[in-house]
Short mmCIF file of C-alpha atoms (C1' of nucleotides) in Angstrom, two decimals:
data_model
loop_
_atom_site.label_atom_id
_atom_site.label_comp_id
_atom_site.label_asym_id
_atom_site.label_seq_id
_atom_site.Cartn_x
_atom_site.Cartn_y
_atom_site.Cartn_z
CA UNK A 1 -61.13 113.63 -98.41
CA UNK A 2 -58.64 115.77 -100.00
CA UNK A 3 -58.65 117.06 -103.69
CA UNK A 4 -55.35 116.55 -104.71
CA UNK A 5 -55.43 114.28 -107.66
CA UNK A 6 -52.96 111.84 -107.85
CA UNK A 7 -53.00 111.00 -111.50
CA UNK A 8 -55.12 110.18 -114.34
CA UNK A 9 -55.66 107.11 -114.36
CA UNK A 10 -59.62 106.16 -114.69
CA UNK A 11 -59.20 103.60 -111.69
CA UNK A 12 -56.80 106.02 -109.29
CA UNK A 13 -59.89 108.74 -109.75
CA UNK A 14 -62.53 106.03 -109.09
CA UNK A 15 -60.81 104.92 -106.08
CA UNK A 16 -60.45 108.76 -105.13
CA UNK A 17 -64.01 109.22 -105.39
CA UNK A 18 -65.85 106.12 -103.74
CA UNK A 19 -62.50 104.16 -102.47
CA UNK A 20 -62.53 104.12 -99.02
CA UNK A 21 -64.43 102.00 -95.90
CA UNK A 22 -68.09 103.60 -96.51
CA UNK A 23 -68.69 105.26 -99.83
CA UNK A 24 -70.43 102.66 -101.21
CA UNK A 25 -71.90 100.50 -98.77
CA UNK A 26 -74.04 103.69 -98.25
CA UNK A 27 -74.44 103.90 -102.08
CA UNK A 28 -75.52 99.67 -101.45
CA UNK A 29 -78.13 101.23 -98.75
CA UNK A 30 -79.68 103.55 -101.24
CA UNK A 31 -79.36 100.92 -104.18
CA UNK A 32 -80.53 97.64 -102.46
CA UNK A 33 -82.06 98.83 -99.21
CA UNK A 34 -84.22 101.77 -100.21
CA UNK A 35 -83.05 103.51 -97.21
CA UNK A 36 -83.55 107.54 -98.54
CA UNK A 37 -83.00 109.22 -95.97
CA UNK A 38 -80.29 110.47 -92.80
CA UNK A 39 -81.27 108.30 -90.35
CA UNK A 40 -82.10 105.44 -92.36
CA UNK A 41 -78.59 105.33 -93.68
CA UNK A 42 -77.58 105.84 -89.91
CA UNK A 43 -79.04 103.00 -88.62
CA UNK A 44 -80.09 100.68 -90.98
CA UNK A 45 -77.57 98.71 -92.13
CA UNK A 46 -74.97 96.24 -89.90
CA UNK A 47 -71.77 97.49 -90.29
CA UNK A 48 -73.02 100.68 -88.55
CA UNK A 49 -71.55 103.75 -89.29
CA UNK A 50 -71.25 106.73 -87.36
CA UNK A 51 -73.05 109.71 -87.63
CA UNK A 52 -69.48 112.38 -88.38
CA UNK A 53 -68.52 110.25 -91.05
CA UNK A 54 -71.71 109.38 -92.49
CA UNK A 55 -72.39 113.40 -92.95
CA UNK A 56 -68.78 114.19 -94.82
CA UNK A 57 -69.32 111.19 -97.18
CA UNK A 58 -72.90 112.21 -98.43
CA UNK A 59 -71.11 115.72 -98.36
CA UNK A 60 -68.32 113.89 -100.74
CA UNK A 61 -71.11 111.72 -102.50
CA UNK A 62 -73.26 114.86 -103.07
CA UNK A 63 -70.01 117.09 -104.27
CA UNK A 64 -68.87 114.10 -106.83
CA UNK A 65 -72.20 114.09 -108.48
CA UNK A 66 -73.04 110.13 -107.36
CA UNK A 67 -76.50 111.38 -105.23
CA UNK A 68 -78.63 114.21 -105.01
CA UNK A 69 -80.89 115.74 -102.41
CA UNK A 70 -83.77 117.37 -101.97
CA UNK A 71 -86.20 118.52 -99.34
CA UNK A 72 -88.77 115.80 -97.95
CA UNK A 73 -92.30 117.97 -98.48
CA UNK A 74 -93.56 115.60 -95.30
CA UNK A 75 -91.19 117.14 -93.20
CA UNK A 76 -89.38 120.22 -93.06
CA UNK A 77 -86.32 118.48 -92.07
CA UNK A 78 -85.98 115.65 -93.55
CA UNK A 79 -83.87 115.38 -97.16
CA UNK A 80 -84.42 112.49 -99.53
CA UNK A 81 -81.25 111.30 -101.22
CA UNK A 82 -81.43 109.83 -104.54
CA UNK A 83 -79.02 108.32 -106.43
CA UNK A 84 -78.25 110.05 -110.06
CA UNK A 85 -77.51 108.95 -112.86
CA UNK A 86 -73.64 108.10 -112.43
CA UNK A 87 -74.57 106.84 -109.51
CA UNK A 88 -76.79 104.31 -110.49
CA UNK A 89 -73.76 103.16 -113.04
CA UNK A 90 -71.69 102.04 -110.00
CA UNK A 91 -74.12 99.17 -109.98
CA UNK A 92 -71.60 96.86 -111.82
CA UNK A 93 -68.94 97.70 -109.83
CA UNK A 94 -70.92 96.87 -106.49
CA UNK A 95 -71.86 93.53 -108.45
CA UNK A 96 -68.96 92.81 -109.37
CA UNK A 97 -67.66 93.11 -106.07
CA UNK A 98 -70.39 91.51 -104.40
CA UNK A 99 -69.88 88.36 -106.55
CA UNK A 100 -66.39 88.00 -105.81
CA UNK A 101 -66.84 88.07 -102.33
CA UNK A 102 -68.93 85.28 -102.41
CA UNK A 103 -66.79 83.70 -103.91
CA UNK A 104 -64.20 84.04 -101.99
CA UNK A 105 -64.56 85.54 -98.32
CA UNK A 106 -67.12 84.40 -95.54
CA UNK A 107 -70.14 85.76 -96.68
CA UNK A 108 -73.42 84.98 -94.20
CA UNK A 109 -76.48 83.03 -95.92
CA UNK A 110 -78.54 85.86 -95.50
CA UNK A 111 -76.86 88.89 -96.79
CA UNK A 112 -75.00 86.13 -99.59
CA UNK A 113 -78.30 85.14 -101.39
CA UNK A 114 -78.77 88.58 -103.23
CA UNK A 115 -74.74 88.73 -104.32
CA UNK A 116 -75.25 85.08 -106.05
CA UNK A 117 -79.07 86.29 -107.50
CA UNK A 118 -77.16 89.06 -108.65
CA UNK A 119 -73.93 87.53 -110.18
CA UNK A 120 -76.18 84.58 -112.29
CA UNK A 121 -78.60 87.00 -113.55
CA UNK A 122 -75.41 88.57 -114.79
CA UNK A 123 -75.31 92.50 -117.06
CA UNK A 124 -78.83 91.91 -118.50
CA UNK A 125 -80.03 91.50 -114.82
CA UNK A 126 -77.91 93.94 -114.10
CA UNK A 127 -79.41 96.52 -116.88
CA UNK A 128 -82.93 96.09 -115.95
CA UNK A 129 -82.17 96.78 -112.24
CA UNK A 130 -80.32 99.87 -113.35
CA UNK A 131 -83.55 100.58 -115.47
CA UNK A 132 -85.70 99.99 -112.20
CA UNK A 133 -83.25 102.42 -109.92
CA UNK A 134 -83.83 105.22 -112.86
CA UNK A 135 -87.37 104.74 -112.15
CA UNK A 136 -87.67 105.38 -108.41
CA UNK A 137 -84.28 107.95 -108.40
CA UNK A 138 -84.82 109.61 -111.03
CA UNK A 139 -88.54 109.58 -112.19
CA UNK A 140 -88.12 107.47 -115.36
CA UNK A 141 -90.64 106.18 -116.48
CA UNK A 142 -90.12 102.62 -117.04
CA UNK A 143 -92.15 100.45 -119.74
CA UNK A 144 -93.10 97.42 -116.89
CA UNK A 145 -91.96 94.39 -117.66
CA UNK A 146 -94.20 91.58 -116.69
CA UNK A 147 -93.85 89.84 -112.73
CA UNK A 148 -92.09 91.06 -110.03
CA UNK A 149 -89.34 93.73 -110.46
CA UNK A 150 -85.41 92.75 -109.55
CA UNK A 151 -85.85 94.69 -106.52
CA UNK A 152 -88.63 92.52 -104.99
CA UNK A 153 -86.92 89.45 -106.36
CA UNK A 154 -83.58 90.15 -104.29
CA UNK A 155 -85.98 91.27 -101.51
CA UNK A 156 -88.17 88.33 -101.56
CA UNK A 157 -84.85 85.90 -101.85
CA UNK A 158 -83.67 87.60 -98.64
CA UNK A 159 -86.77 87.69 -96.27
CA UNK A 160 -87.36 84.14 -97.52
CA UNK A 161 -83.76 83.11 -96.22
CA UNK A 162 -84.52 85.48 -93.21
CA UNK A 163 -87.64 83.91 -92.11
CA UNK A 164 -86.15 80.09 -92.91
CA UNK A 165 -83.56 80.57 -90.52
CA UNK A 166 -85.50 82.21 -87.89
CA UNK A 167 -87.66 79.07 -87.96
CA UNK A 168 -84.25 76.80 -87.46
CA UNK A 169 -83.35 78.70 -84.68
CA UNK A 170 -86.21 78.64 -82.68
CA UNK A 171 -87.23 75.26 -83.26
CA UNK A 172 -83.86 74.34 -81.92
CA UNK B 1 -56.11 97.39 -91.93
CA UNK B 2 -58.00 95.80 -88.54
CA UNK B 3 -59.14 92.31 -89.15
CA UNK B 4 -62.59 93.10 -87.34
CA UNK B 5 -65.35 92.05 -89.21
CA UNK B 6 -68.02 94.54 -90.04
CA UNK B 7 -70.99 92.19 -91.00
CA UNK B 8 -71.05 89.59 -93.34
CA UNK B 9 -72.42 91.28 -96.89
CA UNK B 10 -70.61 90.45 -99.67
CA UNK B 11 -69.47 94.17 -101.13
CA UNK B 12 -68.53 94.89 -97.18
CA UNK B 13 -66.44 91.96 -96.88
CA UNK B 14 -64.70 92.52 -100.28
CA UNK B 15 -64.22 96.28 -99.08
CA UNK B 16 -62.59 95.35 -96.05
CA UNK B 17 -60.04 93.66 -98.49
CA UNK B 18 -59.51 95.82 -101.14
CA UNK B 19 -61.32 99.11 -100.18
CA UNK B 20 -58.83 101.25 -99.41
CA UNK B 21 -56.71 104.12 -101.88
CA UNK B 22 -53.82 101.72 -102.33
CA UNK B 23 -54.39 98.10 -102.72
CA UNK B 24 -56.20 97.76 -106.50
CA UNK B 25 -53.81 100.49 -107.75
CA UNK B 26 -51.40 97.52 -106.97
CA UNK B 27 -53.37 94.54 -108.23
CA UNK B 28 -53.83 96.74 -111.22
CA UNK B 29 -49.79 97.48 -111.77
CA UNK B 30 -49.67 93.86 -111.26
CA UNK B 31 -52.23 93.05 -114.14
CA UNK B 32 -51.45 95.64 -116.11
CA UNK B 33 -47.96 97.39 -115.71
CA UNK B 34 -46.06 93.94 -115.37
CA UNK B 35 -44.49 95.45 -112.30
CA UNK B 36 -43.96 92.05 -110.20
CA UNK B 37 -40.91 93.43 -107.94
CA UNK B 38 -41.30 95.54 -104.44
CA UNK B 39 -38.96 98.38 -106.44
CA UNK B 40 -41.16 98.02 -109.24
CA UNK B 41 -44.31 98.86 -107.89
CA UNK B 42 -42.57 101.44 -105.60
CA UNK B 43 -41.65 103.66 -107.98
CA UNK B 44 -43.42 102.58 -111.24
CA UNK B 45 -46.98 104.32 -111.12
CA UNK B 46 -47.68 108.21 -111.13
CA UNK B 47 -49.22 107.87 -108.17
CA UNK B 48 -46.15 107.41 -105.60
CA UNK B 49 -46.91 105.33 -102.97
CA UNK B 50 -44.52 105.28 -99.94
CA UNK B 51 -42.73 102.09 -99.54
CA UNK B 52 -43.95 101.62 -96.01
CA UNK B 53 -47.98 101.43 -97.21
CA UNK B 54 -46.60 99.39 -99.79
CA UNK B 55 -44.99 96.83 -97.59
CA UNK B 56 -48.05 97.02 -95.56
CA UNK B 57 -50.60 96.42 -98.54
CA UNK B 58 -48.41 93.49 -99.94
CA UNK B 59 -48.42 92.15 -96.24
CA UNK B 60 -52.21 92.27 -96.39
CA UNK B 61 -52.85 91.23 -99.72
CA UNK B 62 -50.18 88.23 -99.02
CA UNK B 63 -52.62 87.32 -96.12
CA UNK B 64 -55.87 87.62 -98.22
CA UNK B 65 -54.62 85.07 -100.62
CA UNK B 66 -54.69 87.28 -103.59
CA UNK B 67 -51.44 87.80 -104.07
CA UNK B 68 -48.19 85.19 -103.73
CA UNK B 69 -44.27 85.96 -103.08
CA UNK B 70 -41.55 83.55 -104.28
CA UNK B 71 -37.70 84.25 -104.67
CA UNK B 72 -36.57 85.59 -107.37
CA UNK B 73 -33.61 83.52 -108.31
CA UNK B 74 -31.76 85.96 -110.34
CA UNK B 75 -31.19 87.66 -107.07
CA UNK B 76 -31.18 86.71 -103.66
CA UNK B 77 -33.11 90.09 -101.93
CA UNK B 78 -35.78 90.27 -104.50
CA UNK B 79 -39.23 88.53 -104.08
CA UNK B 80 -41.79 87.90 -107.38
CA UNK B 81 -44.78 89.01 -106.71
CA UNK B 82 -47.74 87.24 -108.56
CA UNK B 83 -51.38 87.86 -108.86
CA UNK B 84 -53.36 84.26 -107.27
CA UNK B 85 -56.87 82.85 -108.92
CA UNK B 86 -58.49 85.07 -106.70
CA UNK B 87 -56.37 88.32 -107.88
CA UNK B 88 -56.96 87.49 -111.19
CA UNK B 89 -60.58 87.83 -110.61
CA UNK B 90 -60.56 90.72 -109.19
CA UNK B 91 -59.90 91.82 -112.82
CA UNK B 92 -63.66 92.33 -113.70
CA UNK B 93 -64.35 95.02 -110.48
CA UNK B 94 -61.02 96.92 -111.57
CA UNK B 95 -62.59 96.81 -115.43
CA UNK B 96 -66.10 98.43 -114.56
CA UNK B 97 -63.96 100.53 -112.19
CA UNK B 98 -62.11 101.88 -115.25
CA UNK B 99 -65.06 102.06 -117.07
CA UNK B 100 -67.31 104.43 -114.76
CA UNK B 101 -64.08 106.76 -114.12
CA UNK B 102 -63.49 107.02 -117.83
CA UNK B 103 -66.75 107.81 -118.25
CA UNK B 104 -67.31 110.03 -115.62
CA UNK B 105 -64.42 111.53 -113.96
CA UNK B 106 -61.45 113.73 -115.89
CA UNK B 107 -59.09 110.99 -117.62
CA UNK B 108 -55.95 111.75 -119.19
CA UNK B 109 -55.96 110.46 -122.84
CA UNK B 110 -52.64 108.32 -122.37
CA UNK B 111 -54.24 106.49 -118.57
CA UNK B 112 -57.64 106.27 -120.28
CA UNK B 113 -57.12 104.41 -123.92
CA UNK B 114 -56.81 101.11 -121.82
CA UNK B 115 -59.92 101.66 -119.95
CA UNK B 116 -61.64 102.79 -123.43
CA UNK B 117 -60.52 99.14 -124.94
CA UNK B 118 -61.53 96.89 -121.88
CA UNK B 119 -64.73 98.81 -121.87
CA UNK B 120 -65.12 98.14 -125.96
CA UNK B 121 -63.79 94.86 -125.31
CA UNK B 122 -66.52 93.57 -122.90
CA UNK B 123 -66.52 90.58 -120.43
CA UNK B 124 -65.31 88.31 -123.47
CA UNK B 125 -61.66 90.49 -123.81
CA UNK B 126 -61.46 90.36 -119.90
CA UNK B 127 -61.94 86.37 -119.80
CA UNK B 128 -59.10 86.37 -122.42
CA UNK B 129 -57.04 89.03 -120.33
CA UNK B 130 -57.63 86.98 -117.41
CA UNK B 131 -56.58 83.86 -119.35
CA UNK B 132 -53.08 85.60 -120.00
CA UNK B 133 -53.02 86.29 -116.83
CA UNK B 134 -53.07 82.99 -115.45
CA UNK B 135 -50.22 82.32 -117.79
CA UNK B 136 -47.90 84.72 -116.71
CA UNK B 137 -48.63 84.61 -112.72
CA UNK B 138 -50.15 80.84 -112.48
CA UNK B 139 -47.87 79.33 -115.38
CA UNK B 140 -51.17 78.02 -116.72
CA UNK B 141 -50.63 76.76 -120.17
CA UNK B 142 -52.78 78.77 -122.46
CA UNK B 143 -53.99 77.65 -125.79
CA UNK B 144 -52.67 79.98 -128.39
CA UNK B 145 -54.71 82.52 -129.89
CA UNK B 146 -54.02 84.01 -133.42
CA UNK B 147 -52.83 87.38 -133.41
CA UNK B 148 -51.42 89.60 -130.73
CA UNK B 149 -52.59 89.10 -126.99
CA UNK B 150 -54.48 91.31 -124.76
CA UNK B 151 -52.17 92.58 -123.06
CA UNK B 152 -49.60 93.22 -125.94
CA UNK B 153 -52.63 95.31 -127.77
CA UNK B 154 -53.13 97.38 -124.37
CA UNK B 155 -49.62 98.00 -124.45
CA UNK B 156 -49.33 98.69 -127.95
CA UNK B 157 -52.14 101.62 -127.62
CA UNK B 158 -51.11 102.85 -124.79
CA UNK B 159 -47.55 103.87 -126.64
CA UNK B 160 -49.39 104.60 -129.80
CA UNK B 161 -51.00 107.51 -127.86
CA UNK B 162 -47.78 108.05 -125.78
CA UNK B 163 -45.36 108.67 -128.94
CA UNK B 164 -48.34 110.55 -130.56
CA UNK B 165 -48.10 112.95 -128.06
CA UNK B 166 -44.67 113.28 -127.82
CA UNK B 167 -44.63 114.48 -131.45
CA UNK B 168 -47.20 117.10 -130.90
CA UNK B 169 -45.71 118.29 -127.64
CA UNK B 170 -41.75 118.64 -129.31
CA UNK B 171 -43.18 120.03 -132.62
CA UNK B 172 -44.89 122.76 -130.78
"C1'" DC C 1 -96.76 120.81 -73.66
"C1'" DA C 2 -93.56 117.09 -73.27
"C1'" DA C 3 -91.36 113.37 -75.51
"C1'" DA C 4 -89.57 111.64 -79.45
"C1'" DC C 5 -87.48 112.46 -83.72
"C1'" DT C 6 -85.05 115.32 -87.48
"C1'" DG C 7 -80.30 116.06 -89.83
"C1'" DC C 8 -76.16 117.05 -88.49
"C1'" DT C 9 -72.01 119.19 -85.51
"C1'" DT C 10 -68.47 119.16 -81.90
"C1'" DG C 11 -64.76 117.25 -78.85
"C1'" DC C 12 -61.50 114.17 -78.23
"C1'" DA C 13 -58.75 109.95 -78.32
"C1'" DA C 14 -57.05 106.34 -81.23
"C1'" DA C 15 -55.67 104.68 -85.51
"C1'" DA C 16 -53.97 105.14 -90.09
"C1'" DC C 17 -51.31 107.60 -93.39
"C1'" DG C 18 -47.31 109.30 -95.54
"C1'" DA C 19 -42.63 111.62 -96.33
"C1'" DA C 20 -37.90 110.87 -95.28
"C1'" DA C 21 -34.24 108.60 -93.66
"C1'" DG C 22 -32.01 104.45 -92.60
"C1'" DC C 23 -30.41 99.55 -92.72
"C1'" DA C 24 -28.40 94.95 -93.49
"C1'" DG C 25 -27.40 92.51 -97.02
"C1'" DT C 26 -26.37 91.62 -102.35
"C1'" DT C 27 -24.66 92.50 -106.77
"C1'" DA C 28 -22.10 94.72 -110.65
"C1'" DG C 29 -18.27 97.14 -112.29
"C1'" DA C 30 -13.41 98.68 -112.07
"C1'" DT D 1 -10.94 93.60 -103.89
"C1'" DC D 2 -13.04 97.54 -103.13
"C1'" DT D 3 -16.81 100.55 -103.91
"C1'" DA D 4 -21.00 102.30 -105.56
"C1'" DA D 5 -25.39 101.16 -106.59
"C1'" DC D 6 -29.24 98.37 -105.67
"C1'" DT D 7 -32.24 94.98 -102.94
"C1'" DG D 8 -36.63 94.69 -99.94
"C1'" DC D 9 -38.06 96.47 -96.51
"C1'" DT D 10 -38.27 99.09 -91.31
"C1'" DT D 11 -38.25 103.08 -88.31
"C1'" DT D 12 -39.36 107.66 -86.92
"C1'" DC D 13 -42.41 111.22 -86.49
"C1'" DG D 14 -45.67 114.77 -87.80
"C1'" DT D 15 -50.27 115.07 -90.07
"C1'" DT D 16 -54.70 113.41 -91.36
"C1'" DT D 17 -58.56 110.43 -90.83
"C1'" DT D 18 -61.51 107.72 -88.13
"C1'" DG D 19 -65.01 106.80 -84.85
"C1'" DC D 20 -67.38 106.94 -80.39
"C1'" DA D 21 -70.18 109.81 -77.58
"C1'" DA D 22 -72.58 113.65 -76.58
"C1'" DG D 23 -75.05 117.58 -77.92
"C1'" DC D 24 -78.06 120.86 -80.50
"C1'" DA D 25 -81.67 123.66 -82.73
"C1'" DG D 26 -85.63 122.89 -84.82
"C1'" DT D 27 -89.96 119.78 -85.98
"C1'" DT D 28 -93.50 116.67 -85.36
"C1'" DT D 29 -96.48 113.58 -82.60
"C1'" DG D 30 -99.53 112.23 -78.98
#
DNA sequence: CAAACTGCTTGCAAAACGAAAGCAGTTAGA
DNA sequence: TCTAACTGCTTTCGTTTTGCAAGCAGTTTG
C-alpha cells in the first residue's frame, strides 16, 4: 500500500484505494454480512483471510475514509467498524461486479442468489439498500418503508437456498 | 495471478479476474483510449505499466475470455487486441468506478470530465457506449444514431478541457 | 482462577511486482 | 541493399507484497 499516485485518472485512484485481492470483499462483509467487528471479519467469510493482512487493509480502509471505528462500550477491546458515507457509495460498484460475475464466472447457488436479487432490483434497489446501510452505519434515521427491509430480503433468499440444499444433501 | 479459487461469491470471483492495479486500467484504455496494440497500451496511459505485467495481464485476460487477439494484417508482429461481450460489460463496474473516484478521491480536471459525463449520462449513455463498442471490437452493425457518438463526445471534451488548459498554462 | 476470547503484531518463506535490458523478427526509408 | 527504427514480447534481478503460523498483552466468562 504505497502512496505514490500514479495519475489522475478517477478509475487509476479507485483502483489505488480498494483495487486489490481483499479491500472490498471485507467492505461486502460489513455491507451484506453485518460482520462489525475484528474477528468477525477474520473468520466469517469463505475466502478466509489472514489476520496481517486483514489489519493493514482496515488500516488502509480506515486512512481512505471508506470505514470508521469506534470503541465497543460492551467490551473494552472490541472496535465496531462502520462503514461511512463513501463507503456505503461503493455499493454500485460491488453490484455491479457481483452481477457480472454471475453472469459470467462459476458462481455457487448459494452465495449467487443475492448477486441476481441484487442485479434485477437494479439502482432503485440499490438506493434503498444504501438508505438502509445509512441507517445501521451511520444512525440515519430512515422513514420505514413497509415489509421486510433489502437486507432481510437478500438474507432470507440465502438461508432459504441454504436450508433447500441442506435438505438435498441429506436426503441423498 | 493463481487460478485457485477462493469461494464461489460473485464480487470474489469477479475480483479474482479483474481485481488487481493493472487489468481495468487496460480494459479501460481499450474502451476508452482506442489503444488496441501491445505498444499502444504500453506506453499510452500516464500510468506506465511495464511491458512484462502487461504481457502477463493480456495473457490472463486472453484466458478469461474478456479480451481477444487477432493479427493485425498491416503488419506481421502486431496482434489487435479487442474487448469480447464479456469486456464490454465490464463497462458498467469501470463507470460507477469512475464515478465514486470522481466524487471522492483528488481528480485531475482533464482525467475526470469523462467520468463527470458517464456519471451525467447514466446507465442509458453506457448501453449506447457499450453499443459502439460492440461495433468497433465485435463488428456488430449498429443502427445509426443522429448526432455525434459517445465516444466521439468523450473525446471531444476531453480535448476541449485539454486545449483550454494549454491556453491558460502558455498565456501565463 | 483458569480458560477462552479480544484485536492485532511478528517472523519468515513464497509469490508477485516492476524497472531495465535484451531479442528475434519485420518494416520503412535512403 | 543496407540500416535504423519498430514489432510484441521475454529475461534478469532486486524490491515489495502476500500469507501462514505463532504469539502477545489485556479482558471477559464460568
Amino acid at each position: 500500500m504505497s502512496d505514490v499516485q500514479r495519475s489522475g485518472c478517477p478509475i487509476n485512484l479507485t483502483l489505488e484505494v480498494v483495487g486489490d485481492k481483499w479491500s472490498l470483499l471485507i467492505i461486502r462483509d460489513l455491507m451484506f454480512g453485518n460482520r462489525r467487528h475484528y474477528r468477525e471479519l477474520l473468520g466469517g467469510s469463505e475466502e478466509g483471510i489472514s489476520s496481517n493482512i486483514l489489519a493493514d487493509r482496515l488500516k488502509t480502509l480506515l486512512a481512505a475514509g471508506i470505514i470508521s471505528r469506534e470503541d465497543d462500550p460492551s467490551h473494552k477491546q472490541k472496535g465496531i467498524y462502520s462503514l461511512t458515507e463513501r463507503g456505503i457509495e461503493l455499493l454500485p460498484i460491488l453490484a455491479q461486479m457481483a452481477g457480472w460475475g454471475y453472469k459470467y464466472l462459476p458462481v455457487s447457488e448459494e452465495l449467487g442468489i443475492r448477486a441476481k436479487l441484487l442485479m434485477d432490483g437494479g439502482p432503485r434497489m440499490w438506493a434503498e439498500f444504501m438508505d438502509e446501510l445509512r441507517e445501521i452505519h451511520l444512525g440515519v434515521k430512515k422513514r420505514r418503508k413497509a415489509g421486510p427491509s433489502v437486507g432481510e430480503r437478500l438474507q432470507a433468499a440465502y438461508q432459504k437456498i441454504v436450508a433447500a440444499n441442506k435438505a438435498r444433501t441429506s436426503n441423498a
